[in-house]
Amino acid sequence: MEKITVIGAGLVGSILSAYLARQGYEVSVFDKRPDPTLHGALGGRSINLALSYRGWKAIDELGLRKSIEDISIPMKGRSIHQLNGQIDFQPYGTENEALYSVSRGMLNKILVEEVKKGENIKCYFNHECTGLDYRTNEISFNTLEGNLTIAANRIFAADGANSAVRESLSKDGIFNAVYEPLSHGYKELLIPAGNNGKHKIEKNALHIWPRGGNMLIALPNFDGSFTSTIFLPHEGDYEEEYNFSSLENNGIGIIGMFQDLFSDAIGIMPDFVKSYGPNEKESTLGTHYCNPWNFEDKVLLIGDSAHGVVPFYGQGMNAGFQDCIYLNNLINNHKGDWKTIFSTFSEKRKPDLDALANLSLYNFIEMRDKVSDNKFLLQKDIERYVSSEHPGKWTDLHYLVTFTDVPYSKAKEIGDLQSRIMESVMSEPDVDVKWKNWAGFRSNITKKILNSLEDSNQK
Ligand code: FAD
Protein backbone atom coordinates (compact mmCIF):
# COMPACT_ATOMS: atom_id res chain seq x y z
CA MET A 1 0.00 0.00 0.00
CA GLU A 2 1.45 3.38 -0.99
CA LYS A 3 2.16 5.75 1.88
CA ILE A 4 0.77 9.30 1.99
CA THR A 5 1.52 12.07 4.46
CA VAL A 6 -1.05 14.74 5.33
CA ILE A 7 0.00 17.79 7.34
CA GLY A 8 -3.02 19.24 9.18
CA ALA A 9 -6.00 17.37 10.65
CA GLY A 10 -8.25 20.43 10.47
CA LEU A 11 -11.43 20.51 8.43
CA VAL A 12 -9.87 19.87 5.02
CA GLY A 13 -7.05 17.60 6.22
CA SER A 14 -9.58 15.29 7.90
CA ILE A 15 -11.89 15.07 4.89
CA LEU A 16 -8.89 14.56 2.61
CA SER A 17 -7.46 11.79 4.79
CA ALA A 18 -10.81 9.99 4.78
CA TYR A 19 -10.92 10.14 0.96
CA LEU A 20 -7.29 8.97 0.61
CA ALA A 21 -7.82 6.07 3.00
CA ARG A 22 -10.86 4.99 0.96
CA GLN A 23 -8.62 5.01 -2.10
CA GLY A 24 -6.57 2.38 -0.27
CA TYR A 25 -3.54 4.47 0.67
CA GLU A 26 -1.76 4.21 3.99
CA VAL A 27 -2.24 7.69 5.43
CA SER A 28 -0.28 9.40 8.22
CA VAL A 29 -1.83 12.66 9.45
CA PHE A 30 0.11 15.15 11.57
CA ASP A 31 -1.36 18.11 13.43
CA LYS A 32 0.18 20.62 15.79
CA ARG A 33 -2.83 20.64 18.10
CA PRO A 34 -3.83 18.03 20.67
CA ASP A 35 -6.31 15.37 19.57
CA PRO A 36 -9.76 17.06 19.55
CA THR A 37 -11.50 13.74 20.19
CA LEU A 38 -9.67 13.36 23.51
CA HIS A 39 -9.75 16.95 24.65
CA GLY A 40 -13.28 17.77 23.48
CA ALA A 41 -14.46 20.33 21.00
CA LEU A 42 -13.74 23.96 21.74
CA GLY A 43 -16.16 24.85 24.50
CA GLY A 44 -18.07 28.04 25.23
CA ARG A 45 -17.54 30.74 22.67
CA SER A 46 -16.82 28.90 19.47
CA ILE A 47 -16.50 30.00 15.92
CA ASN A 48 -19.29 28.69 13.78
CA LEU A 49 -19.23 28.31 10.05
CA ALA A 50 -21.86 28.31 7.33
CA LEU A 51 -21.90 24.95 5.57
CA SER A 52 -23.45 24.94 2.11
CA TYR A 53 -23.98 22.74 -0.95
CA ARG A 54 -20.33 22.15 -1.95
CA GLY A 55 -19.37 21.17 1.57
CA TRP A 56 -22.38 18.89 2.00
CA LYS A 57 -21.48 17.10 -1.22
CA ALA A 58 -18.17 15.88 0.24
CA ILE A 59 -19.88 15.04 3.53
CA ASP A 60 -22.45 12.99 1.58
CA GLU A 61 -19.77 11.19 -0.40
CA LEU A 62 -18.19 10.11 2.88
CA GLY A 63 -21.57 9.08 4.33
CA LEU A 64 -21.40 11.59 7.21
CA ARG A 65 -24.57 13.62 6.59
CA LYS A 66 -26.54 12.32 9.56
CA SER A 67 -23.84 13.03 12.16
CA ILE A 68 -23.16 16.51 10.77
CA GLU A 69 -26.87 17.34 10.42
CA ASP A 70 -27.23 16.54 14.11
CA ILE A 71 -24.86 19.40 14.99
CA SER A 72 -26.02 22.01 12.47
CA ILE A 73 -28.79 24.59 12.44
CA PRO A 74 -30.43 25.57 9.13
CA MET A 75 -30.34 29.29 8.35
CA LYS A 76 -33.00 29.94 5.74
CA GLY A 77 -32.07 33.54 5.01
CA ARG A 78 -30.49 36.75 6.19
CA SER A 79 -32.16 38.77 8.95
CA ILE A 80 -31.11 42.33 8.27
CA HIS A 81 -31.14 44.55 11.36
CA GLN A 82 -31.66 48.11 10.13
CA LEU A 83 -30.32 51.11 12.03
CA ASN A 84 -33.88 52.04 13.07
CA GLY A 85 -34.40 48.62 14.68
CA GLN A 86 -36.50 47.20 11.83
CA ILE A 87 -35.65 43.60 10.92
CA ASP A 88 -36.05 42.45 7.29
CA PHE A 89 -35.82 38.78 6.41
CA GLN A 90 -34.33 37.94 3.00
CA PRO A 91 -34.65 34.22 2.12
CA TYR A 92 -31.58 32.58 0.55
CA GLY A 93 -33.36 30.14 -1.72
CA THR A 94 -36.57 28.15 -1.73
CA GLU A 95 -38.32 26.96 1.45
CA ASN A 96 -36.11 23.86 1.65
CA GLU A 97 -32.79 25.54 0.96
CA ALA A 98 -30.59 26.82 3.76
CA LEU A 99 -27.06 27.45 4.86
CA TYR A 100 -26.17 25.45 7.98
CA SER A 101 -24.54 26.94 11.04
CA VAL A 102 -22.08 24.44 12.48
CA SER A 103 -19.55 24.74 15.26
CA ARG A 104 -16.00 24.47 13.91
CA GLY A 105 -14.86 22.57 17.00
CA MET A 106 -17.68 20.03 16.89
CA LEU A 107 -17.34 19.53 13.16
CA ASN A 108 -13.59 18.97 13.42
CA LYS A 109 -14.13 16.53 16.28
CA ILE A 110 -16.59 14.44 14.25
CA LEU A 111 -14.30 14.46 11.22
CA VAL A 112 -11.26 13.38 13.24
CA GLU A 113 -13.37 10.65 14.89
CA GLU A 114 -14.20 9.42 11.38
CA VAL A 115 -10.52 9.57 10.35
CA LYS A 116 -9.46 7.58 13.40
CA LYS A 117 -11.86 4.79 12.43
CA GLY A 118 -9.85 4.16 9.23
CA GLU A 119 -7.68 1.07 9.60
CA ASN A 120 -5.08 2.47 7.21
CA ILE A 121 -4.87 5.93 8.86
CA LYS A 122 -2.50 6.90 11.66
CA CYS A 123 -2.92 10.23 13.45
CA TYR A 124 -0.10 12.10 15.17
CA PHE A 125 -1.26 15.04 17.24
CA ASN A 126 1.02 17.57 18.98
CA HIS A 127 3.26 17.40 15.91
CA GLU A 128 3.95 20.88 14.59
CA CYS A 129 5.51 20.93 11.15
CA THR A 130 8.41 23.40 11.19
CA GLY A 131 9.70 22.94 7.67
CA LEU A 132 10.02 20.79 4.59
CA ASP A 133 13.22 20.18 2.66
CA TYR A 134 12.10 19.70 -0.95
CA ARG A 135 15.53 18.28 -1.94
CA THR A 136 15.29 15.35 0.46
CA ASN A 137 11.52 15.27 1.09
CA GLU A 138 12.21 15.50 4.79
CA ILE A 139 9.61 17.06 7.07
CA SER A 140 10.62 18.48 10.47
CA PHE A 141 8.30 18.51 13.46
CA ASN A 142 8.27 19.89 16.95
CA THR A 143 6.68 17.31 19.23
CA LEU A 144 6.14 16.98 22.97
CA GLU A 145 9.15 14.64 23.02
CA GLY A 146 11.39 16.98 21.02
CA ASN A 147 12.29 17.46 17.37
CA LEU A 148 11.51 14.81 14.80
CA THR A 149 12.37 14.49 11.12
CA ILE A 150 10.68 12.05 8.77
CA ALA A 151 11.08 11.36 5.07
CA ALA A 152 7.89 11.16 2.99
CA ASN A 153 7.13 10.60 -0.67
CA ARG A 154 3.71 12.10 -1.20
CA ILE A 155 2.91 15.10 1.00
CA PHE A 156 -0.42 16.91 1.20
CA ALA A 157 -0.26 20.24 3.02
CA ALA A 158 -3.63 20.96 4.65
CA ASP A 159 -2.07 23.10 7.35
CA GLY A 160 -4.30 26.12 6.91
CA ALA A 161 -3.92 29.74 5.87
CA ASN A 162 -0.57 30.18 7.62
CA SER A 163 0.82 26.98 6.13
CA ALA A 164 4.31 26.09 7.31
CA VAL A 165 4.78 23.92 4.21
CA ARG A 166 3.88 26.78 1.87
CA GLU A 167 6.16 29.10 3.83
CA SER A 168 9.03 26.64 3.63
CA LEU A 169 8.78 26.08 -0.12
CA SER A 170 8.25 29.79 -0.79
CA LYS A 171 11.47 30.60 1.03
CA ASP A 172 13.22 28.13 -1.28
CA GLY A 173 11.71 29.84 -4.33
CA ILE A 174 9.51 26.85 -5.29
CA PHE A 175 6.22 28.62 -4.62
CA ASN A 176 5.31 32.20 -5.32
CA ALA A 177 3.09 33.09 -2.35
CA VAL A 178 1.41 36.46 -1.97
CA TYR A 179 -0.69 37.71 0.94
CA GLU A 180 -3.10 40.61 0.55
CA PRO A 181 -4.30 41.84 3.95
CA LEU A 182 -7.81 43.29 4.31
CA SER A 183 -8.30 46.75 5.82
CA HIS A 184 -10.66 45.13 8.35
CA GLY A 185 -10.21 42.66 11.18
CA TYR A 186 -12.68 40.90 13.46
CA LYS A 187 -13.54 39.91 17.01
CA GLU A 188 -15.88 37.19 18.19
CA LEU A 189 -18.64 38.16 20.64
CA LEU A 190 -21.33 36.10 22.31
CA ILE A 191 -25.09 36.64 22.33
CA PRO A 192 -26.05 34.40 25.25
CA ALA A 193 -29.19 32.24 25.31
CA GLY A 194 -32.36 33.68 26.90
CA ASN A 195 -33.30 32.67 30.46
CA ASN A 196 -35.38 29.80 29.06
CA GLY A 197 -32.35 28.54 27.11
CA LYS A 198 -33.96 29.65 23.86
CA HIS A 199 -32.55 31.87 21.11
CA LYS A 200 -33.30 35.54 21.74
CA ILE A 201 -33.63 36.34 18.04
CA GLU A 202 -34.74 34.24 15.05
CA LYS A 203 -32.90 30.94 15.30
CA ASN A 204 -33.04 29.92 11.64
CA ALA A 205 -31.32 32.95 10.18
CA LEU A 206 -27.92 34.52 9.68
CA HIS A 207 -28.22 37.93 11.35
CA ILE A 208 -26.51 40.97 9.88
CA TRP A 209 -26.23 44.51 11.20
CA PRO A 210 -24.86 46.19 8.03
CA ARG A 211 -23.35 49.59 8.78
CA GLY A 212 -21.05 50.40 5.90
CA GLY A 213 -17.45 49.71 6.91
CA ASN A 214 -18.62 48.46 10.33
CA MET A 215 -20.61 45.26 10.48
CA LEU A 216 -21.91 42.83 13.05
CA ILE A 217 -23.14 39.32 12.21
CA ALA A 218 -24.47 36.42 14.29
CA LEU A 219 -24.86 32.69 13.63
CA PRO A 220 -26.97 30.42 15.87
CA ASN A 221 -25.58 27.77 18.24
CA PHE A 222 -27.36 24.75 19.66
CA ASP A 223 -27.34 25.98 23.26
CA GLY A 224 -29.56 28.98 22.42
CA SER A 225 -26.63 31.37 22.04
CA PHE A 226 -25.29 33.04 18.91
CA THR A 227 -21.65 33.49 18.00
CA SER A 228 -21.42 37.02 16.78
CA THR A 229 -18.57 38.60 14.85
CA ILE A 230 -17.82 42.28 14.63
CA PHE A 231 -15.86 43.54 11.62
CA LEU A 232 -14.18 46.94 11.87
CA PRO A 233 -11.26 48.65 10.11
CA HIS A 234 -7.95 48.14 11.93
CA GLU A 235 -6.98 51.80 11.72
CA GLY A 236 -8.56 55.22 11.55
CA ASP A 237 -7.45 56.03 8.02
CA TYR A 238 -10.52 54.20 6.71
CA GLU A 239 -13.63 56.36 6.21
CA GLU A 240 -15.57 54.78 9.11
CA GLU A 241 -15.59 56.46 12.50
CA TYR A 242 -15.12 53.31 14.55
CA ASN A 243 -12.00 51.20 14.23
CA PHE A 244 -10.13 48.71 16.38
CA SER A 245 -7.25 51.06 16.96
CA SER A 246 -9.36 53.85 18.46
CA LEU A 247 -11.42 51.40 20.55
CA GLU A 248 -8.44 49.64 22.07
CA ASN A 249 -8.66 49.71 25.87
CA ASN A 250 -11.65 52.02 25.56
CA GLY A 251 -14.86 50.73 27.20
CA ILE A 252 -16.61 54.11 26.76
CA GLY A 253 -15.84 54.10 23.03
CA ILE A 254 -17.26 50.60 22.68
CA ILE A 255 -20.47 51.61 24.46
CA GLY A 256 -20.69 54.66 22.18
CA MET A 257 -20.24 52.51 19.07
CA PHE A 258 -22.94 50.05 20.12
CA GLN A 259 -25.34 52.89 21.00
CA ASP A 260 -24.69 54.52 17.64
CA LEU A 261 -24.65 51.52 15.36
CA PHE A 262 -25.99 48.40 17.03
CA SER A 263 -28.42 49.70 19.66
CA ASP A 264 -30.88 46.84 19.13
CA ALA A 265 -28.08 44.35 19.84
CA ILE A 266 -27.40 45.83 23.30
CA GLY A 267 -30.57 44.27 24.75
CA ILE A 268 -29.61 40.77 23.62
CA MET A 269 -25.91 41.13 24.43
CA PRO A 270 -25.94 42.69 27.91
CA ASP A 271 -22.22 42.02 28.49
CA PHE A 272 -21.11 43.37 25.14
CA VAL A 273 -18.12 45.36 26.46
CA LYS A 274 -16.72 42.34 28.29
CA SER A 275 -17.55 40.11 25.34
CA TYR A 276 -15.76 42.54 23.00
CA GLY A 277 -12.65 42.27 25.17
CA PRO A 278 -11.31 45.83 25.02
CA ASN A 279 -7.77 44.64 25.79
CA GLU A 280 -7.74 41.77 23.34
CA LYS A 281 -6.22 42.26 19.94
CA GLU A 282 -8.51 41.71 16.95
CA SER A 283 -7.83 38.95 14.41
CA THR A 284 -6.68 39.80 10.93
CA LEU A 285 -8.17 38.80 7.57
CA GLY A 286 -6.70 38.60 4.11
CA THR A 287 -6.32 36.60 0.92
CA HIS A 288 -3.53 34.08 0.34
CA TYR A 289 -2.55 33.41 -3.24
CA CYS A 290 0.04 30.82 -4.20
CA ASN A 291 1.37 29.64 -7.53
CA PRO A 292 1.78 26.79 -8.25
CA TRP A 293 0.07 24.64 -5.62
CA ASN A 294 2.31 21.65 -6.23
CA PHE A 295 5.97 20.74 -6.25
CA GLU A 296 6.41 18.04 -8.89
CA ASP A 297 4.62 14.86 -7.79
CA LYS A 298 5.83 15.29 -4.21
CA VAL A 299 3.96 18.11 -2.46
CA LEU A 300 0.44 19.49 -2.94
CA LEU A 301 -1.20 22.37 -1.10
CA ILE A 302 -4.94 21.96 -0.46
CA GLY A 303 -7.61 23.96 1.39
CA ASP A 304 -6.62 27.25 3.01
CA SER A 305 -2.91 26.55 2.62
CA ALA A 306 -3.42 26.91 -1.14
CA HIS A 307 -6.14 29.57 -1.15
CA GLY A 308 -7.13 31.34 2.08
CA VAL A 309 -9.95 33.76 1.25
CA VAL A 310 -11.77 36.39 3.32
CA PRO A 311 -14.85 34.82 4.96
CA PHE A 312 -17.62 36.97 3.49
CA TYR A 313 -19.06 34.39 1.10
CA GLY A 314 -18.86 31.68 3.78
CA GLN A 315 -17.07 29.46 1.26
CA GLY A 316 -13.51 28.81 2.53
CA MET A 317 -14.30 25.47 4.14
CA ASN A 318 -16.85 24.57 1.46
CA ALA A 319 -14.23 25.23 -1.23
CA GLY A 320 -11.69 23.15 0.68
CA PHE A 321 -14.12 20.22 0.85
CA GLN A 322 -14.77 20.64 -2.86
CA ASP A 323 -10.97 20.51 -3.41
CA CYS A 324 -11.10 17.01 -1.90
CA ILE A 325 -13.88 15.90 -4.28
CA TYR A 326 -11.92 17.34 -7.21
CA LEU A 327 -8.74 15.60 -6.13
CA ASN A 328 -10.54 12.32 -5.49
CA ASN A 329 -11.93 12.41 -9.05
CA LEU A 330 -8.43 13.04 -10.42
CA ILE A 331 -7.10 10.08 -8.43
CA ASN A 332 -9.92 7.93 -9.86
CA ASN A 333 -9.03 9.00 -13.40
CA HIS A 334 -5.21 8.87 -13.15
CA LYS A 335 -4.53 6.42 -10.32
CA GLY A 336 -0.80 6.20 -9.61
CA ASP A 337 0.12 9.03 -11.99
CA TRP A 338 0.77 11.59 -9.28
CA LYS A 339 2.53 13.98 -11.63
CA THR A 340 -0.66 14.39 -13.67
CA ILE A 341 -2.87 14.46 -10.58
CA PHE A 342 -0.84 17.17 -8.81
CA SER A 343 -0.21 19.36 -11.84
CA THR A 344 -3.82 19.11 -13.07
CA PHE A 345 -5.12 19.97 -9.61
CA SER A 346 -2.88 23.02 -9.45
CA GLU A 347 -3.54 24.25 -12.98
CA LYS A 348 -7.26 23.50 -13.38
CA ARG A 349 -8.58 24.14 -9.88
CA LYS A 350 -6.67 27.34 -9.21
CA PRO A 351 -8.70 29.64 -11.55
CA ASP A 352 -11.82 28.67 -9.57
CA LEU A 353 -10.24 29.65 -6.29
CA ASP A 354 -8.89 32.90 -7.73
CA ALA A 355 -12.50 33.63 -8.73
CA LEU A 356 -13.70 32.78 -5.21
CA ALA A 357 -11.07 35.12 -3.70
CA ASN A 358 -12.48 37.90 -5.83
CA LEU A 359 -16.14 37.02 -5.10
CA SER A 360 -15.43 36.89 -1.37
CA LEU A 361 -13.95 40.39 -1.38
CA TYR A 362 -16.95 41.63 -3.38
CA ASN A 363 -19.42 40.01 -0.97
CA PHE A 364 -17.94 42.01 1.90
CA ILE A 365 -19.32 45.11 0.18
CA GLU A 366 -22.66 43.43 -0.49
CA MET A 367 -23.05 42.30 3.13
CA ARG A 368 -21.97 45.48 4.83
CA ASP A 369 -23.59 48.02 2.47
CA LYS A 370 -25.94 46.71 -0.14
CA VAL A 371 -28.28 44.39 1.77
CA SER A 372 -29.87 47.44 3.38
CA ASP A 373 -29.87 49.60 0.26
CA ASN A 374 -33.32 50.10 -1.33
CA LYS A 375 -32.01 50.21 -4.89
CA PHE A 376 -30.13 46.94 -4.39
CA LEU A 377 -33.23 45.34 -2.87
CA LEU A 378 -35.31 46.45 -5.86
CA GLN A 379 -32.67 44.97 -8.17
CA LYS A 380 -32.95 41.67 -6.32
CA ASP A 381 -36.79 41.85 -6.63
CA ILE A 382 -36.47 42.30 -10.39
CA GLU A 383 -34.01 39.40 -10.64
CA ARG A 384 -36.30 37.17 -8.57
CA TYR A 385 -39.25 38.08 -10.81
CA VAL A 386 -37.35 37.22 -14.01
CA SER A 387 -36.06 34.05 -12.44
CA SER A 388 -39.53 32.86 -11.35
CA GLU A 389 -41.26 33.86 -14.62
CA HIS A 390 -38.56 32.23 -16.76
CA PRO A 391 -37.15 29.32 -14.80
CA GLY A 392 -33.62 28.32 -15.77
CA LYS A 393 -32.87 31.60 -17.55
CA TRP A 394 -31.61 33.61 -14.59
CA THR A 395 -29.94 32.14 -11.53
CA ASP A 396 -28.66 34.63 -9.01
CA LEU A 397 -24.87 34.65 -8.34
CA HIS A 398 -25.31 34.06 -4.59
CA TYR A 399 -27.46 31.02 -5.39
CA LEU A 400 -24.89 29.66 -7.86
CA VAL A 401 -22.11 29.95 -5.30
CA THR A 402 -24.08 28.65 -2.34
CA PHE A 403 -26.57 26.12 -3.63
CA THR A 404 -24.85 24.58 -6.66
CA ASP A 405 -21.43 23.24 -7.55
CA VAL A 406 -21.07 25.33 -10.71
CA PRO A 407 -17.33 26.10 -10.82
CA TYR A 408 -16.61 29.38 -9.04
CA SER A 409 -15.00 30.84 -12.19
CA LYS A 410 -18.14 30.08 -14.21
CA ALA A 411 -20.35 31.51 -11.44
CA LYS A 412 -18.25 34.68 -11.45
CA GLU A 413 -18.49 34.96 -15.23
CA ILE A 414 -22.29 34.66 -15.03
CA GLY A 415 -22.38 37.11 -12.12
CA ASP A 416 -20.30 39.66 -14.04
CA LEU A 417 -22.68 39.43 -17.00
CA GLN A 418 -25.72 39.77 -14.69
CA SER A 419 -24.17 42.87 -13.07
CA ARG A 420 -23.66 44.52 -16.45
CA ILE A 421 -27.25 43.77 -17.48
CA MET A 422 -28.71 44.96 -14.17
CA GLU A 423 -26.61 48.12 -14.19
CA SER A 424 -28.31 49.11 -17.42
CA VAL A 425 -31.78 48.13 -16.07
CA MET A 426 -31.29 50.07 -12.83
CA SER A 427 -30.25 53.19 -14.75
CA GLU A 428 -33.76 53.48 -16.27
CA PRO A 429 -35.34 56.73 -14.98
CA ASP A 430 -37.78 56.14 -12.07
CA VAL A 431 -37.26 52.41 -12.31
CA ASP A 432 -38.56 51.88 -8.76
CA VAL A 433 -41.91 53.62 -9.31
CA LYS A 434 -42.44 52.13 -12.75
CA TRP A 435 -41.52 48.58 -11.70
CA LYS A 436 -44.00 48.64 -8.84
CA ASN A 437 -46.88 50.21 -10.75
CA TRP A 438 -46.77 49.27 -14.46
CA ALA A 439 -47.16 45.74 -15.74
CA GLY A 440 -46.07 46.96 -19.22
CA PHE A 441 -42.76 48.24 -17.82
CA ARG A 442 -42.14 44.97 -15.99
CA SER A 443 -42.75 43.08 -19.21
CA ASN A 444 -40.41 45.39 -21.22
CA ILE A 445 -37.66 45.13 -18.64
CA THR A 446 -38.00 41.36 -18.54
CA LYS A 447 -37.68 41.23 -22.36
CA LYS A 448 -34.65 43.51 -22.20
CA ILE A 449 -32.98 41.23 -19.68
CA LEU A 450 -33.75 38.07 -21.65
CA ASN A 451 -32.53 39.66 -24.91
CA SER A 452 -29.26 40.73 -23.27
CA LEU A 453 -28.76 37.18 -22.00
CA GLU A 454 -29.52 35.80 -25.47
CA ASP A 455 -27.07 38.24 -27.12
CA SER A 456 -24.29 37.29 -24.74
CA ASN A 457 -24.95 33.56 -25.29
CA GLN A 458 -24.53 34.03 -29.02
CA LYS A 459 -21.20 35.84 -28.67
P1 FAD B 1 -7.76 24.93 9.03
O1 FAD B 1 -9.18 24.73 9.36
O2 FAD B 1 -7.10 26.20 9.48
O3 FAD B 1 -6.95 23.67 9.55
C1 FAD B 1 -5.56 23.62 9.50
C2 FAD B 1 -5.08 22.52 10.40
O4 FAD B 1 -3.67 22.43 10.30
C3 FAD B 1 -5.39 22.78 11.88
O5 FAD B 1 -5.87 21.62 12.49
C4 FAD B 1 -4.06 23.21 12.46
O6 FAD B 1 -3.91 22.84 13.82
C5 FAD B 1 -3.10 22.44 11.60
N1 FAD B 1 -1.80 23.10 11.46
C6 FAD B 1 -1.54 24.40 11.22
N2 FAD B 1 -0.22 24.62 11.14
C7 FAD B 1 0.37 23.42 11.35
C8 FAD B 1 1.71 23.00 11.41
N3 FAD B 1 2.72 23.86 11.25
N4 FAD B 1 1.97 21.69 11.65
C9 FAD B 1 0.96 20.78 11.82
N5 FAD B 1 -0.34 21.15 11.79
C10 FAD B 1 -0.63 22.44 11.55
N6 FAD B 1 -15.66 28.91 5.61
C11 FAD B 1 -16.88 28.49 5.23
O7 FAD B 1 -16.99 27.61 4.35
N7 FAD B 1 -18.02 29.00 5.79
C12 FAD B 1 -17.97 29.99 6.74
O8 FAD B 1 -19.00 30.44 7.22
C13 FAD B 1 -16.69 30.46 7.15
N8 FAD B 1 -16.59 31.45 8.08
C14 FAD B 1 -15.37 31.86 8.49
C15 FAD B 1 -15.28 32.88 9.45
C16 FAD B 1 -14.05 33.34 9.86
C17 FAD B 1 -13.98 34.44 10.89
C18 FAD B 1 -12.86 32.79 9.31
C19 FAD B 1 -11.52 33.29 9.73
C20 FAD B 1 -12.93 31.79 8.35
C21 FAD B 1 -14.18 31.32 7.94
N9 FAD B 1 -14.29 30.30 6.96
C22 FAD B 1 -15.54 29.88 6.55
C23 FAD B 1 -13.10 29.72 6.34
C24 FAD B 1 -12.75 28.37 6.98
O9 FAD B 1 -12.53 28.54 8.35
C25 FAD B 1 -11.50 27.84 6.32
O10 FAD B 1 -11.61 27.91 4.93
C26 FAD B 1 -11.28 26.38 6.71
O11 FAD B 1 -11.08 26.27 8.10
C27 FAD B 1 -10.06 25.82 5.96
O12 FAD B 1 -9.80 24.53 6.40
P2 FAD B 1 -8.30 23.97 6.42
O13 FAD B 1 -8.40 22.60 6.94
O14 FAD B 1 -7.68 24.23 5.10
O15 FAD B 1 -7.54 24.91 7.45
Coordinates of N, CA and C in Angstrom, one line a residue, residues 7-8 129 156-166 301-302 304-305:
I7 N -0.3 16.9 6.2 CA 0.0 17.8 7.3 C -1.3 18.6 7.6
G8 N -1.8 18.5 8.8 CA -3.0 19.2 9.2 C -4.2 18.3 9.3
C129 N 4.6 20.9 12.3 CA 5.5 20.9 11.2 C 6.3 22.3 11.2
F156 N 0.7 16.0 1.4 CA -0.4 16.9 1.2 C -0.4 17.9 2.3
A157 N -0.3 19.2 2.0 CA -0.3 20.2 3.0 C -1.6 20.8 3.2
A158 N -2.3 20.4 4.3 CA -3.6 21.0 4.6 C -3.5 21.7 6.0
D159 N -2.4 22.5 6.1 CA -2.1 23.1 7.4 C -2.5 24.6 7.4
G160 N -3.6 24.9 6.7 CA -4.3 26.1 6.9 C -3.7 27.3 6.3
A161 N -4.3 28.5 6.5 CA -3.9 29.7 5.9 C -2.5 30.1 6.1
N162 N -2.0 29.8 7.3 CA -0.6 30.2 7.6 C 0.4 29.0 7.4
S163 N 0.1 28.2 6.4 CA 0.8 27.0 6.1 C 2.3 27.1 6.3
A164 N 2.9 26.2 7.1 CA 4.3 26.1 7.3 C 5.0 25.5 6.1
V165 N 4.2 24.6 5.4 CA 4.8 23.9 4.2 C 4.9 25.0 3.1
R166 N 3.8 25.7 2.9 CA 3.9 26.8 1.9 C 5.0 27.8 2.1
L301 N -0.5 21.6 -2.1 CA -1.2 22.4 -1.1 C -2.7 22.2 -1.4
I302 N -3.5 22.2 -0.3 CA -4.9 22.0 -0.5 C -5.7 22.7 0.7
D304 N -7.1 25.9 2.8 CA -6.6 27.3 3.0 C -5.1 27.4 2.8
S305 N -4.4 26.4 2.9 CA -2.9 26.5 2.6 C -2.7 27.0 1.2

